[in-house]
PDB file of C-alpha atoms in Angstrom:
ATOM      1  CA  MET A 658     -71.217   2.046 -18.006  1.00 37.00           C
ATOM      2  CA  MET A 659     -68.165   2.056 -20.203  1.00 41.00           C
ATOM      3  CA  PRO A 660     -65.830  -0.935 -20.827  1.00 40.00           C
ATOM      4  CA  HIS A 661     -62.243  -0.435 -19.924  1.00 41.00           C
ATOM      5  CA  ASP A 662     -60.668  -3.514 -21.501  1.00 42.00           C
ATOM      6  CA  HIS A 663     -59.496  -1.644 -24.537  1.00 40.00           C
ATOM      7  CA  PRO A 664     -57.203   1.272 -24.970  1.00 42.00           C
ATOM      8  CA  HIS A 665     -58.573   4.821 -25.285  1.00 43.00           C
ATOM      9  CA  PRO A 666     -57.087   7.484 -27.465  1.00 45.00           C
ATOM     10  CA  THR A 667     -54.424   9.526 -25.871  1.00 50.00           C
ATOM     11  CA  SER A 668     -55.708  12.901 -24.441  1.00 56.00           C
ATOM     12  CA  ARG A 669     -55.436  15.722 -26.881  1.00 63.00           C
ATOM     13  CA  ASP A 670     -55.292  18.291 -24.173  1.00 65.00           C
ATOM     14  CA  HIS A 671     -51.709  19.325 -24.797  1.00 59.00           C
ATOM     15  CA  SER A 672     -52.394  20.149 -28.451  1.00 65.00           C
ATOM     16  CA  GLU A 673     -53.740  23.039 -30.542  1.00 69.00           C
ATOM     17  CA  PRO A 674     -57.470  22.701 -31.596  1.00 71.00           C
ATOM     18  CA  ARG A 675     -58.132  21.049 -34.928  1.00 85.00           C
ATOM     19  CA  ALA A 676     -58.949  23.409 -37.775  1.00 91.00           C
ATOM     20  CA  ALA A 677     -62.579  22.247 -37.752  1.00 94.00           C
ATOM     21  CA  PHE A 678     -63.029  23.382 -34.070  1.00 95.00           C
ATOM     22  CA  ASP A 679     -61.355  26.717 -34.793  1.00 95.00           C
ATOM     23  CA  ARG A 680     -63.898  27.184 -37.604  1.00 96.00           C
ATOM     24  CA  LEU A 681     -66.745  26.111 -35.395  1.00 97.00           C
ATOM     25  CA  LEU A 682     -65.643  28.644 -32.689  1.00 97.00           C
ATOM     26  CA  SER A 683     -65.735  31.409 -35.294  1.00 96.00           C
ATOM     27  CA  GLN A 684     -69.230  30.292 -36.542  1.00 97.00           C
ATOM     28  CA  VAL A 685     -70.501  30.251 -32.901  1.00 97.00           C
ATOM     29  CA  LEU A 686     -69.099  33.692 -32.154  1.00 96.00           C
ATOM     30  CA  THR A 687     -70.509  35.081 -35.417  1.00 95.00           C
ATOM     31  CA  ALA A 688     -73.926  33.600 -34.789  1.00 95.00           C
ATOM     32  CA  LEU A 689     -74.011  34.913 -31.203  1.00 95.00           C
ATOM     33  CA  ASP A 690     -72.988  38.409 -32.367  1.00 92.00           C
ATOM     34  CA  GLU A 691     -76.007  38.403 -34.615  1.00 91.00           C
ATOM     35  CA  SER A 692     -78.282  37.153 -31.835  1.00 89.00           C
ATOM     36  CA  ALA A 693     -79.271  39.068 -28.736  1.00 85.00           C
ATOM     37  CA  LEU A 694     -77.506  36.667 -26.402  1.00 92.00           C
ATOM     38  CA  LEU A 695     -73.821  37.602 -26.403  1.00 92.00           C
ATOM     39  CA  THR A 696     -71.150  39.770 -28.096  1.00 92.00           C
ATOM     40  CA  THR A 697     -67.607  38.906 -28.933  1.00 91.00           C
ATOM     41  CA  ALA A 698     -66.714  42.000 -26.792  1.00 93.00           C
ATOM     42  CA  GLU A 699     -68.237  40.310 -23.827  1.00 96.00           C
ATOM     43  CA  VAL A 700     -66.092  37.245 -24.524  1.00 96.00           C
ATOM     44  CA  THR A 701     -62.926  39.406 -24.580  1.00 96.00           C
ATOM     45  CA  ALA A 702     -64.015  41.051 -21.249  1.00 96.00           C
ATOM     46  CA  GLN A 703     -64.557  37.676 -19.602  1.00 96.00           C
ATOM     47  CA  ILE A 704     -61.087  36.458 -20.781  1.00 97.00           C
ATOM     48  CA  GLU A 705     -59.479  39.516 -19.212  1.00 96.00           C
ATOM     49  CA  ASP A 706     -61.450  38.926 -15.908  1.00 95.00           C
ATOM     50  CA  MET A 707     -60.349  35.234 -15.794  1.00 95.00           C
ATOM     51  CA  GLU A 708     -56.692  36.191 -16.388  1.00 95.00           C
ATOM     52  CA  GLY A 709     -56.729  38.060 -13.073  1.00 93.00           C
ATOM     53  CA  ARG A 710     -57.747  34.940 -11.309  1.00 96.00           C
ATOM     54  CA  THR A 711     -54.734  32.797 -10.412  1.00 96.00           C
ATOM     55  CA  PRO A 712     -53.531  30.590  -7.607  1.00 97.00           C
ATOM     56  CA  THR A 713     -51.566  33.688  -6.319  1.00 97.00           C
ATOM     57  CA  GLU A 714     -54.935  35.159  -5.212  1.00 96.00           C
ATOM     58  CA  GLY A 715     -55.980  31.930  -3.535  1.00 97.00           C
ATOM     59  CA  ALA A 716     -52.611  31.883  -1.722  1.00 98.00           C
ATOM     60  CA  LYS A 717     -53.256  35.385  -0.222  1.00 98.00           C
ATOM     61  CA  LEU A 718     -56.568  34.075   1.119  1.00 98.00           C
ATOM     62  CA  ILE A 719     -54.927  31.139   2.761  1.00 98.00           C
ATOM     63  CA  ALA A 720     -52.181  33.164   4.287  1.00 98.00           C
ATOM     64  CA  ARG A 721     -54.633  35.538   5.674  1.00 98.00           C
ATOM     65  CA  CYS A 722     -56.571  32.630   7.286  1.00 98.00           C
ATOM     66  CA  TRP A 723     -53.325  31.548   8.944  1.00 98.00           C
ATOM     67  CA  VAL A 724     -52.543  34.927  10.502  1.00 98.00           C
ATOM     68  CA  ASP A 725     -55.971  36.333  11.181  1.00 98.00           C
ATOM     69  CA  PRO A 726     -58.298  34.129  13.278  1.00 98.00           C
ATOM     70  CA  GLU A 727     -61.269  36.476  12.613  1.00 98.00           C
ATOM     71  CA  PHE A 728     -60.795  36.165   8.938  1.00 98.00           C
ATOM     72  CA  ARG A 729     -60.542  32.472   9.170  1.00 98.00           C
ATOM     73  CA  GLU A 730     -63.719  32.301  10.955  1.00 98.00           C
ATOM     74  CA  LEU A 731     -65.355  34.427   8.285  1.00 98.00           C
ATOM     75  CA  ALA A 732     -63.873  32.192   5.575  1.00 98.00           C
ATOM     76  CA  ARG A 733     -65.378  29.108   7.434  1.00 97.00           C
ATOM     77  CA  HIS A 734     -68.796  30.536   7.264  1.00 97.00           C
ATOM     78  CA  ASP A 735     -68.868  32.813   4.294  1.00 97.00           C
ATOM     79  CA  LEU A 736     -65.985  32.215   1.918  1.00 97.00           C
ATOM     80  CA  PRO A 737     -67.171  34.715  -0.819  1.00 96.00           C
ATOM     81  CA  ALA A 738     -67.232  37.436   1.961  1.00 97.00           C
ATOM     82  CA  ALA A 739     -63.746  36.586   2.936  1.00 97.00           C
ATOM     83  CA  ALA A 740     -62.594  36.550  -0.662  1.00 97.00           C
ATOM     84  CA  ALA A 741     -64.122  39.933  -1.202  1.00 97.00           C
ATOM     85  CA  GLN A 742     -61.927  41.359   1.635  1.00 97.00           C
ATOM     86  CA  ILE A 743     -58.823  40.476  -0.302  1.00 95.00           C
ATOM     87  CA  GLY A 744     -60.126  41.760  -3.638  1.00 95.00           C
ATOM     88  CA  ILE A 745     -61.643  38.528  -5.225  1.00 96.00           C
ATOM     89  CA  SER A 746     -65.168  39.029  -6.473  1.00 95.00           C
ATOM     90  CA  MET A 747     -67.246  35.923  -6.325  1.00 93.00           C
ATOM     91  CA  PRO A 748     -70.427  35.006  -8.239  1.00 89.00           C
ATOM     92  CA  PRO A 749     -73.618  34.459  -6.232  1.00 85.00           C
ATOM     93  CA  HIS A 750     -73.638  30.908  -7.391  1.00 86.00           C
ATOM     94  CA  PRO A 751     -72.492  28.178  -6.832  1.00 91.00           C
ATOM     95  CA  VAL A 752     -71.658  27.597  -3.128  1.00 96.00           C
ATOM     96  CA  PHE A 753     -67.973  27.873  -2.173  1.00 97.00           C
ATOM     97  CA  LEU A 754     -66.650  26.100   0.926  1.00 97.00           C
ATOM     98  CA  ILE A 755     -63.288  25.830   2.600  1.00 98.00           C
ATOM     99  CA  LEU A 756     -61.880  22.527   3.835  1.00 98.00           C
ATOM    100  CA  GLU A 757     -59.646  22.928   6.815  1.00 98.00           C
ATOM    101  CA  ASN A 758     -56.686  20.458   7.001  1.00 98.00           C
ATOM    102  CA  THR A 759     -55.554  19.559  10.477  1.00 97.00           C
ATOM    103  CA  GLU A 760     -52.732  17.319  11.894  1.00 95.00           C
ATOM    104  CA  ASP A 761     -55.377  14.512  11.840  1.00 97.00           C
ATOM    105  CA  LEU A 762     -57.376  15.184   8.721  1.00 98.00           C
ATOM    106  CA  HIS A 763     -56.156  15.956   5.159  1.00 98.00           C
ATOM    107  CA  HIS A 764     -58.627  16.874   2.366  1.00 98.00           C
ATOM    108  CA  VAL A 765     -58.251  16.325  -1.470  1.00 98.00           C
ATOM    109  CA  VAL A 766     -60.666  17.746  -4.050  1.00 98.00           C
ATOM    110  CA  VAL A 767     -61.774  16.132  -7.258  1.00 97.00           C
ATOM    111  CA  CYS A 768     -64.744  16.422  -9.755  1.00 95.00           C
ATOM    112  CA  THR A 769     -65.371  12.921 -10.850  1.00 94.00           C
ATOM    113  CA  LEU A 770     -68.105  13.990 -13.289  1.00 90.00           C
ATOM    114  CA  CYS A 771     -66.174  16.618 -15.068  1.00 89.00           C
ATOM    115  CA  SER A 772     -63.932  19.612 -13.825  1.00 92.00           C
ATOM    116  CA  CYS A 773     -65.821  21.731 -11.287  1.00 94.00           C
ATOM    117  CA  TYR A 774     -63.208  23.772  -9.503  1.00 96.00           C
ATOM    118  CA  PRO A 775     -63.086  27.061  -7.397  1.00 96.00           C
ATOM    119  CA  ARG A 776     -62.314  28.984 -10.621  1.00 95.00           C
ATOM    120  CA  PRO A 777     -63.073  32.591  -9.143  1.00 95.00           C
ATOM    121  CA  ILE A 778     -60.403  32.002  -6.544  1.00 97.00           C
ATOM    122  CA  LEU A 779     -57.812  29.822  -8.421  1.00 97.00           C
ATOM    123  CA  GLY A 780     -58.448  30.391 -12.183  1.00 95.00           C
ATOM    124  CA  PRO A 781     -58.951  27.485 -14.535  1.00 95.00           C
ATOM    125  CA  PRO A 782     -57.961  23.976 -13.276  1.00 96.00           C
ATOM    126  CA  PRO A 783     -54.747  22.245 -14.479  1.00 96.00           C
ATOM    127  CA  VAL A 784     -55.065  19.688 -17.163  1.00 94.00           C
ATOM    128  CA  TRP A 785     -54.391  16.847 -14.784  1.00 96.00           C
ATOM    129  CA  TYR A 786     -57.347  17.842 -12.613  1.00 97.00           C
ATOM    130  CA  LYS A 787     -59.623  17.287 -15.613  1.00 94.00           C
ATOM    131  CA  SER A 788     -57.965  14.135 -16.729  1.00 93.00           C
ATOM    132  CA  ARG A 789     -59.622  10.702 -16.765  1.00 91.00           C
ATOM    133  CA  ASN A 790     -56.879   9.157 -14.643  1.00 95.00           C
ATOM    134  CA  TYR A 791     -57.103  11.690 -11.773  1.00 97.00           C
ATOM    135  CA  ARG A 792     -60.860  11.633 -11.692  1.00 95.00           C
ATOM    136  CA  SER A 793     -61.072   7.794 -11.818  1.00 95.00           C
ATOM    137  CA  ARG A 794     -58.348   6.992  -9.269  1.00 97.00           C
ATOM    138  CA  VAL A 795     -58.341   9.674  -6.574  1.00 97.00           C
ATOM    139  CA  VAL A 796     -61.658   8.458  -5.184  1.00 97.00           C
ATOM    140  CA  LYS A 797     -60.367   4.804  -4.955  1.00 96.00           C
ATOM    141  CA  GLU A 798     -56.770   4.922  -4.265  1.00 97.00           C
ATOM    142  CA  PRO A 799     -56.167   8.574  -2.881  1.00 97.00           C
ATOM    143  CA  ARG A 800     -52.992   7.707  -1.005  1.00 97.00           C
ATOM    144  CA  GLU A 801     -51.439   6.305  -4.132  1.00 97.00           C
ATOM    145  CA  VAL A 802     -52.479   9.354  -6.046  1.00 98.00           C
ATOM    146  CA  LEU A 803     -51.054  11.735  -3.428  1.00 98.00           C
ATOM    147  CA  ALA A 804     -47.792   9.698  -3.582  1.00 97.00           C
ATOM    148  CA  GLU A 805     -47.659  10.457  -7.288  1.00 98.00           C
ATOM    149  CA  PHE A 806     -47.605  14.133  -6.355  1.00 98.00           C
ATOM    150  CA  GLY A 807     -44.884  13.512  -3.761  1.00 98.00           C
ATOM    151  CA  THR A 808     -47.184  13.616  -0.731  1.00 98.00           C
ATOM    152  CA  VAL A 809     -47.017  10.870   1.860  1.00 96.00           C
ATOM    153  CA  LEU A 810     -49.340  11.241   4.729  1.00 94.00           C
ATOM    154  CA  PRO A 811     -48.685   9.530   8.017  1.00 92.00           C
ATOM    155  CA  ALA A 812     -50.646   6.367   8.370  1.00 90.00           C
ATOM    156  CA  GLY A 813     -52.637   7.930  11.290  1.00 92.00           C
ATOM    157  CA  THR A 814     -53.790  10.886   9.260  1.00 96.00           C
ATOM    158  CA  ASN A 815     -57.393  10.503   7.860  1.00 98.00           C
ATOM    159  CA  LEU A 816     -57.665  11.405   4.238  1.00 98.00           C
ATOM    160  CA  ARG A 817     -61.016  12.778   2.984  1.00 98.00           C
ATOM    161  CA  VAL A 818     -61.779  12.855  -0.684  1.00 98.00           C
ATOM    162  CA  VAL A 819     -64.342  15.556  -1.573  1.00 98.00           C
ATOM    163  CA  ASP A 820     -66.201  15.469  -4.876  1.00 97.00           C
ATOM    164  CA  SER A 821     -67.193  18.816  -6.373  1.00 96.00           C
ATOM    165  CA  THR A 822     -70.392  19.539  -8.309  1.00 92.00           C
ATOM    166  CA  ALA A 823     -71.719  22.405 -10.510  1.00 89.00           C
ATOM    167  CA  ASP A 824     -73.459  23.656  -7.323  1.00 92.00           C
ATOM    168  CA  CYS A 825     -70.738  23.408  -4.702  1.00 96.00           C
ATOM    169  CA  ARG A 826     -66.999  23.972  -5.066  1.00 97.00           C
ATOM    170  CA  TYR A 827     -64.256  23.512  -2.501  1.00 98.00           C
ATOM    171  CA  LEU A 828     -60.906  25.226  -1.587  1.00 98.00           C
ATOM    172  CA  VAL A 829     -58.512  23.346   0.742  1.00 98.00           C
ATOM    173  CA  LEU A 830     -57.072  25.330   3.671  1.00 98.00           C
ATOM    174  CA  PRO A 831     -53.679  23.643   4.005  1.00 98.00           C
ATOM    175  CA  LEU A 832     -52.019  23.235   7.384  1.00 97.00           C
ATOM    176  CA  ARG A 833     -49.499  26.016   8.063  1.00 98.00           C
ATOM    177  CA  PRO A 834     -46.082  24.540   8.162  1.00 97.00           C
ATOM    178  CA  LYS A 835     -44.241  24.423  11.528  1.00 95.00           C
ATOM    179  CA  GLY A 836     -41.490  26.986  12.104  1.00 96.00           C
ATOM    180  CA  THR A 837     -43.207  29.733  10.170  1.00 97.00           C
ATOM    181  CA  GLU A 838     -44.297  31.929  13.121  1.00 95.00           C
ATOM    182  CA  HIS A 839     -41.687  34.653  12.177  1.00 96.00           C
ATOM    183  CA  LEU A 840     -42.906  34.941   8.544  1.00 97.00           C
ATOM    184  CA  ALA A 841     -44.947  37.927   7.313  1.00 97.00           C
ATOM    185  CA  GLU A 842     -48.345  37.341   5.612  1.00 98.00           C
ATOM    186  CA  SER A 843     -46.810  37.881   2.145  1.00 98.00           C
ATOM    187  CA  GLU A 844     -43.995  35.482   2.866  1.00 98.00           C
ATOM    188  CA  LEU A 845     -46.503  32.877   3.936  1.00 98.00           C
ATOM    189  CA  ALA A 846     -48.520  33.363   0.854  1.00 98.00           C
ATOM    190  CA  SER A 847     -45.522  32.662  -1.351  1.00 98.00           C
ATOM    191  CA  LEU A 848     -45.301  29.238   0.200  1.00 98.00           C
ATOM    192  CA  VAL A 849     -48.846  28.250  -0.780  1.00 98.00           C
ATOM    193  CA  SER A 850     -49.079  26.419  -4.066  1.00 98.00           C
ATOM    194  CA  ARG A 851     -52.075  25.773  -6.255  1.00 98.00           C
ATOM    195  CA  ASP A 852     -51.723  21.976  -5.673  1.00 98.00           C
ATOM    196  CA  SER A 853     -51.783  22.512  -1.912  1.00 98.00           C
ATOM    197  CA  MET A 854     -55.196  24.272  -2.306  1.00 98.00           C
ATOM    198  CA  ILE A 855     -56.591  21.208  -4.299  1.00 98.00           C
ATOM    199  CA  GLY A 856     -55.049  18.996  -1.619  1.00 98.00           C
ATOM    200  CA  VAL A 857     -52.644  16.871  -3.567  1.00 98.00           C
ATOM    201  CA  THR A 858     -49.730  18.338  -1.787  1.00 98.00           C
ATOM    202  CA  LYS A 859     -48.967  19.959   1.565  1.00 97.00           C
ATOM    203  CA  VAL A 860     -47.404  23.332   2.247  1.00 98.00           C
ATOM    204  CA  SER A 861     -43.749  23.142   3.265  1.00 94.00           C
ATOM    205  CA  THR A 862     -40.935  25.747   3.808  1.00 89.00           C
TER     206      THR A 862
ATOM    207  CA  MET B 632     -74.863   3.968 -28.003  1.00 57.00           C
ATOM    208  CA  GLU B 633     -72.638   3.572 -25.045  1.00 65.00           C
ATOM    209  CA  ARG B 634     -72.391   6.627 -22.874  1.00 73.00           C
ATOM    210  CA  THR B 635     -69.626   7.829 -20.538  1.00 80.00           C
ATOM    211  CA  HIS B 636     -70.864   9.019 -17.190  1.00 76.00           C
ATOM    212  CA  ASP B 637     -69.145   8.802 -13.758  1.00 80.00           C
ATOM    213  CA  LEU B 638     -65.466   7.976 -14.104  1.00 86.00           C
ATOM    214  CA  GLY B 639     -64.901   7.835 -10.266  1.00 88.00           C
ATOM    215  CA  GLY B 640     -63.432   4.455  -9.279  1.00 89.00           C
ATOM    216  CA  LEU B 641     -62.711   3.027 -12.733  1.00 90.00           C
ATOM    217  CA  PRO B 642     -59.299   1.554 -13.285  1.00 90.00           C
ATOM    218  CA  ALA B 643     -56.939   4.079 -14.850  1.00 92.00           C
ATOM    219  CA  GLY B 644     -53.199   4.791 -15.187  1.00 94.00           C
ATOM    220  CA  LYS B 645     -50.551   7.227 -13.983  1.00 95.00           C
ATOM    221  CA  ILE B 646     -51.619  10.863 -13.866  1.00 96.00           C
ATOM    222  CA  ASP B 647     -49.846  13.090 -16.494  1.00 94.00           C
ATOM    223  CA  GLN B 648     -48.864  16.188 -14.478  1.00 95.00           C
ATOM    224  CA  THR B 649     -47.561  18.175 -17.458  1.00 93.00           C
ATOM    225  CA  GLU B 650     -48.583  21.790 -17.086  1.00 92.00           C
ATOM    226  CA  HIS B 651     -50.307  23.308 -20.107  1.00 90.00           C
ATOM    227  CA  GLU B 652     -50.880  27.019 -20.733  1.00 90.00           C
ATOM    228  CA  LEU B 653     -54.300  27.710 -22.229  1.00 92.00           C
ATOM    229  CA  THR B 654     -54.313  28.520 -25.986  1.00 93.00           C
ATOM    230  CA  PHE B 655     -56.337  31.459 -27.257  1.00 94.00           C
ATOM    231  CA  PHE B 656     -58.965  28.921 -28.472  1.00 95.00           C
ATOM    232  CA  ASP B 657     -59.077  27.459 -24.919  1.00 95.00           C
ATOM    233  CA  LYS B 658     -59.546  30.890 -23.326  1.00 95.00           C
ATOM    234  CA  ARG B 659     -62.362  31.860 -25.720  1.00 96.00           C
ATOM    235  CA  VAL B 660     -64.275  28.615 -25.180  1.00 96.00           C
ATOM    236  CA  ASP B 661     -63.760  28.916 -21.426  1.00 96.00           C
ATOM    237  CA  ALA B 662     -65.144  32.499 -21.647  1.00 96.00           C
ATOM    238  CA  LEU B 663     -68.024  31.444 -23.726  1.00 97.00           C
ATOM    239  CA  TYR B 664     -68.886  28.723 -21.230  1.00 96.00           C
ATOM    240  CA  ALA B 665     -68.674  31.104 -18.178  1.00 94.00           C
ATOM    241  CA  LEU B 666     -70.922  33.664 -19.886  1.00 96.00           C
ATOM    242  CA  LEU B 667     -73.558  31.322 -21.350  1.00 97.00           C
ATOM    243  CA  THR B 668     -73.995  29.357 -18.064  1.00 94.00           C
ATOM    244  CA  SER B 669     -73.906  32.657 -15.952  1.00 92.00           C
ATOM    245  CA  PRO B 670     -77.220  33.628 -14.235  1.00 88.00           C
ATOM    246  CA  LYS B 671     -77.245  36.791 -16.381  1.00 90.00           C
ATOM    247  CA  LYS B 672     -77.294  34.843 -19.724  1.00 93.00           C
ATOM    248  CA  ALA B 673     -78.568  31.609 -18.543  1.00 94.00           C
ATOM    249  CA  ALA B 674     -78.565  30.124 -22.108  1.00 96.00           C
ATOM    250  CA  PHE B 675     -78.142  26.644 -20.557  1.00 96.00           C
ATOM    251  CA  THR B 676     -76.908  25.182 -17.308  1.00 95.00           C
ATOM    252  CA  MET B 677     -73.554  23.524 -16.548  1.00 93.00           C
ATOM    253  CA  ASP B 678     -75.466  20.278 -16.098  1.00 92.00           C
ATOM    254  CA  GLU B 679     -76.859  20.517 -19.530  1.00 96.00           C
ATOM    255  CA  VAL B 680     -73.392  20.905 -20.940  1.00 95.00           C
ATOM    256  CA  ARG B 681     -72.332  17.794 -19.057  1.00 93.00           C
ATOM    257  CA  ARG B 682     -75.427  15.841 -20.123  1.00 94.00           C
ATOM    258  CA  THR B 683     -74.469  16.760 -23.726  1.00 95.00           C
ATOM    259  CA  VAL B 684     -70.852  15.754 -23.285  1.00 94.00           C
ATOM    260  CA  GLU B 685     -71.954  12.484 -21.746  1.00 92.00           C
ATOM    261  CA  SER B 686     -74.119  11.822 -24.664  1.00 92.00           C
ATOM    262  CA  PHE B 687     -70.959  11.904 -27.018  1.00 92.00           C
ATOM    263  CA  SER B 688     -69.513   8.704 -28.461  1.00 89.00           C
ATOM    264  CA  GLN B 689     -66.533   7.359 -26.561  1.00 86.00           C
ATOM    265  CA  ALA B 690     -64.362   8.497 -29.556  1.00 87.00           C
ATOM    266  CA  ASP B 691     -65.374  12.136 -28.857  1.00 88.00           C
ATOM    267  CA  TYR B 692     -65.427  11.854 -25.012  1.00 88.00           C
ATOM    268  CA  PHE B 693     -61.841  10.624 -24.967  1.00 86.00           C
ATOM    269  CA  GLY B 694     -60.642  11.799 -28.316  1.00 88.00           C
ATOM    270  CA  LEU B 695     -61.413  15.520 -28.234  1.00 90.00           C
ATOM    271  CA  SER B 696     -59.570  17.954 -26.170  1.00 90.00           C
ATOM    272  CA  TYR B 697     -61.403  19.284 -23.176  1.00 91.00           C
ATOM    273  CA  TYR B 698     -62.313  22.696 -24.745  1.00 94.00           C
ATOM    274  CA  GLU B 699     -63.167  20.951 -28.026  1.00 94.00           C
ATOM    275  CA  ARG B 700     -65.715  18.857 -26.066  1.00 94.00           C
ATOM    276  CA  TRP B 701     -67.086  22.016 -24.401  1.00 96.00           C
ATOM    277  CA  LEU B 702     -67.316  23.847 -27.711  1.00 97.00           C
ATOM    278  CA  LYS B 703     -69.155  20.946 -29.402  1.00 97.00           C
ATOM    279  CA  ALA B 704     -71.495  20.578 -26.467  1.00 97.00           C
ATOM    280  CA  MET B 705     -72.314  24.308 -26.343  1.00 98.00           C
ATOM    281  CA  SER B 706     -72.906  24.328 -30.121  1.00 98.00           C
ATOM    282  CA  LEU B 707     -75.373  21.522 -29.919  1.00 97.00           C
ATOM    283  CA  LEU B 708     -77.153  23.273 -26.972  1.00 98.00           C
ATOM    284  CA  LEU B 709     -77.406  26.660 -28.765  1.00 97.00           C
ATOM    285  CA  ILE B 710     -79.128  24.741 -31.643  1.00 97.00           C
ATOM    286  CA  GLU B 711     -81.275  22.770 -29.272  1.00 97.00           C
ATOM    287  CA  LYS B 712     -82.408  25.801 -27.413  1.00 96.00           C
ATOM    288  CA  GLY B 713     -83.153  27.761 -30.531  1.00 95.00           C
ATOM    289  CA  TYR B 714     -80.533  30.460 -30.156  1.00 95.00           C
ATOM    290  CA  VAL B 715     -78.635  29.484 -33.400  1.00 95.00           C
ATOM    291  CA  GLU B 716     -79.816  27.977 -36.564  1.00 95.00           C
ATOM    292  CA  ALA B 717     -78.376  24.379 -37.208  1.00 96.00           C
ATOM    293  CA  SER B 718     -77.388  25.532 -40.793  1.00 96.00           C
ATOM    294  CA  ALA B 719     -75.043  28.158 -39.246  1.00 96.00           C
ATOM    295  CA  LEU B 720     -72.700  25.656 -37.665  1.00 97.00           C
ATOM    296  CA  ASP B 721     -70.517  22.936 -39.061  1.00 96.00           C
ATOM    297  CA  ILE B 722     -70.180  20.571 -36.016  1.00 95.00           C
ATOM    298  CA  PRO B 723     -67.318  18.114 -36.494  1.00 92.00           C
ATOM    299  CA  GLN B 724     -68.444  14.504 -36.169  1.00 84.00           C
ATOM    300  CA  ALA B 725     -66.687  11.975 -34.074  1.00 75.00           C
ATOM    301  CA  SER B 726     -64.574  10.542 -36.832  1.00 59.00           C
ATOM    302  CA  SER B 727     -63.134  13.957 -37.844  1.00 44.00           C
TER     303      SER B 727
END
């Protein structure tokens, strides 16, 4: 248990790494290159793979769920198979699940222990998702946290906070906004933000 | 030594929503983590990284950046698992 009656240092997540950590990274890469475990070339390839994974890809998946009931059913039962259909490759582990928002139920995702996130679909998480303040508060006062993101849910809407783990990750399927029946799938996808797939916002037109 | 574990439910302040592009350092550490915890490499598990981060002093847990924490934890695990000699790495201590 940690005390919280004293101030903590400010997060350094908006700054460049210290020289000592830059040096450590070089040492680790050199040592791994000399071992049989990993090459720097593999690290470079992994960076390139990750750069192709962005919320834009997740938004395509959401829009397809909105327009194609069969696809939505597939996403419900086998999210990696659904993702593969729109060109997103997924690892065999961990488990990925979709959380469907309805008029009566809204979901918001957190990782209280660290930063687990549906990275293959959305890319790396934003800094605030990994922050102490989000992780601490969203499980205790989720409506206040959502309000900070500009999201006010009707009092009658249930709010479910879902905690991710290393073994199970979640993607929120936001509610399709009203009055979008005439929009094409690509136009719908352009409405879907990263934050709506985490659940801190809703999709609006 | 005090350890930091589950932060859920603890009192905390307003959420800083500033967006931050990953630096080259961040991307390389992120890639290292993905590869070393992948089933193919399986050098260590994500839970082992978390256990190591949670064993940090509060100065490190809250004072290091996210990717600095990951790099320090992975470095300690590479030594612990015998992949890398301890003498090959200069691991910054909490006060640095």
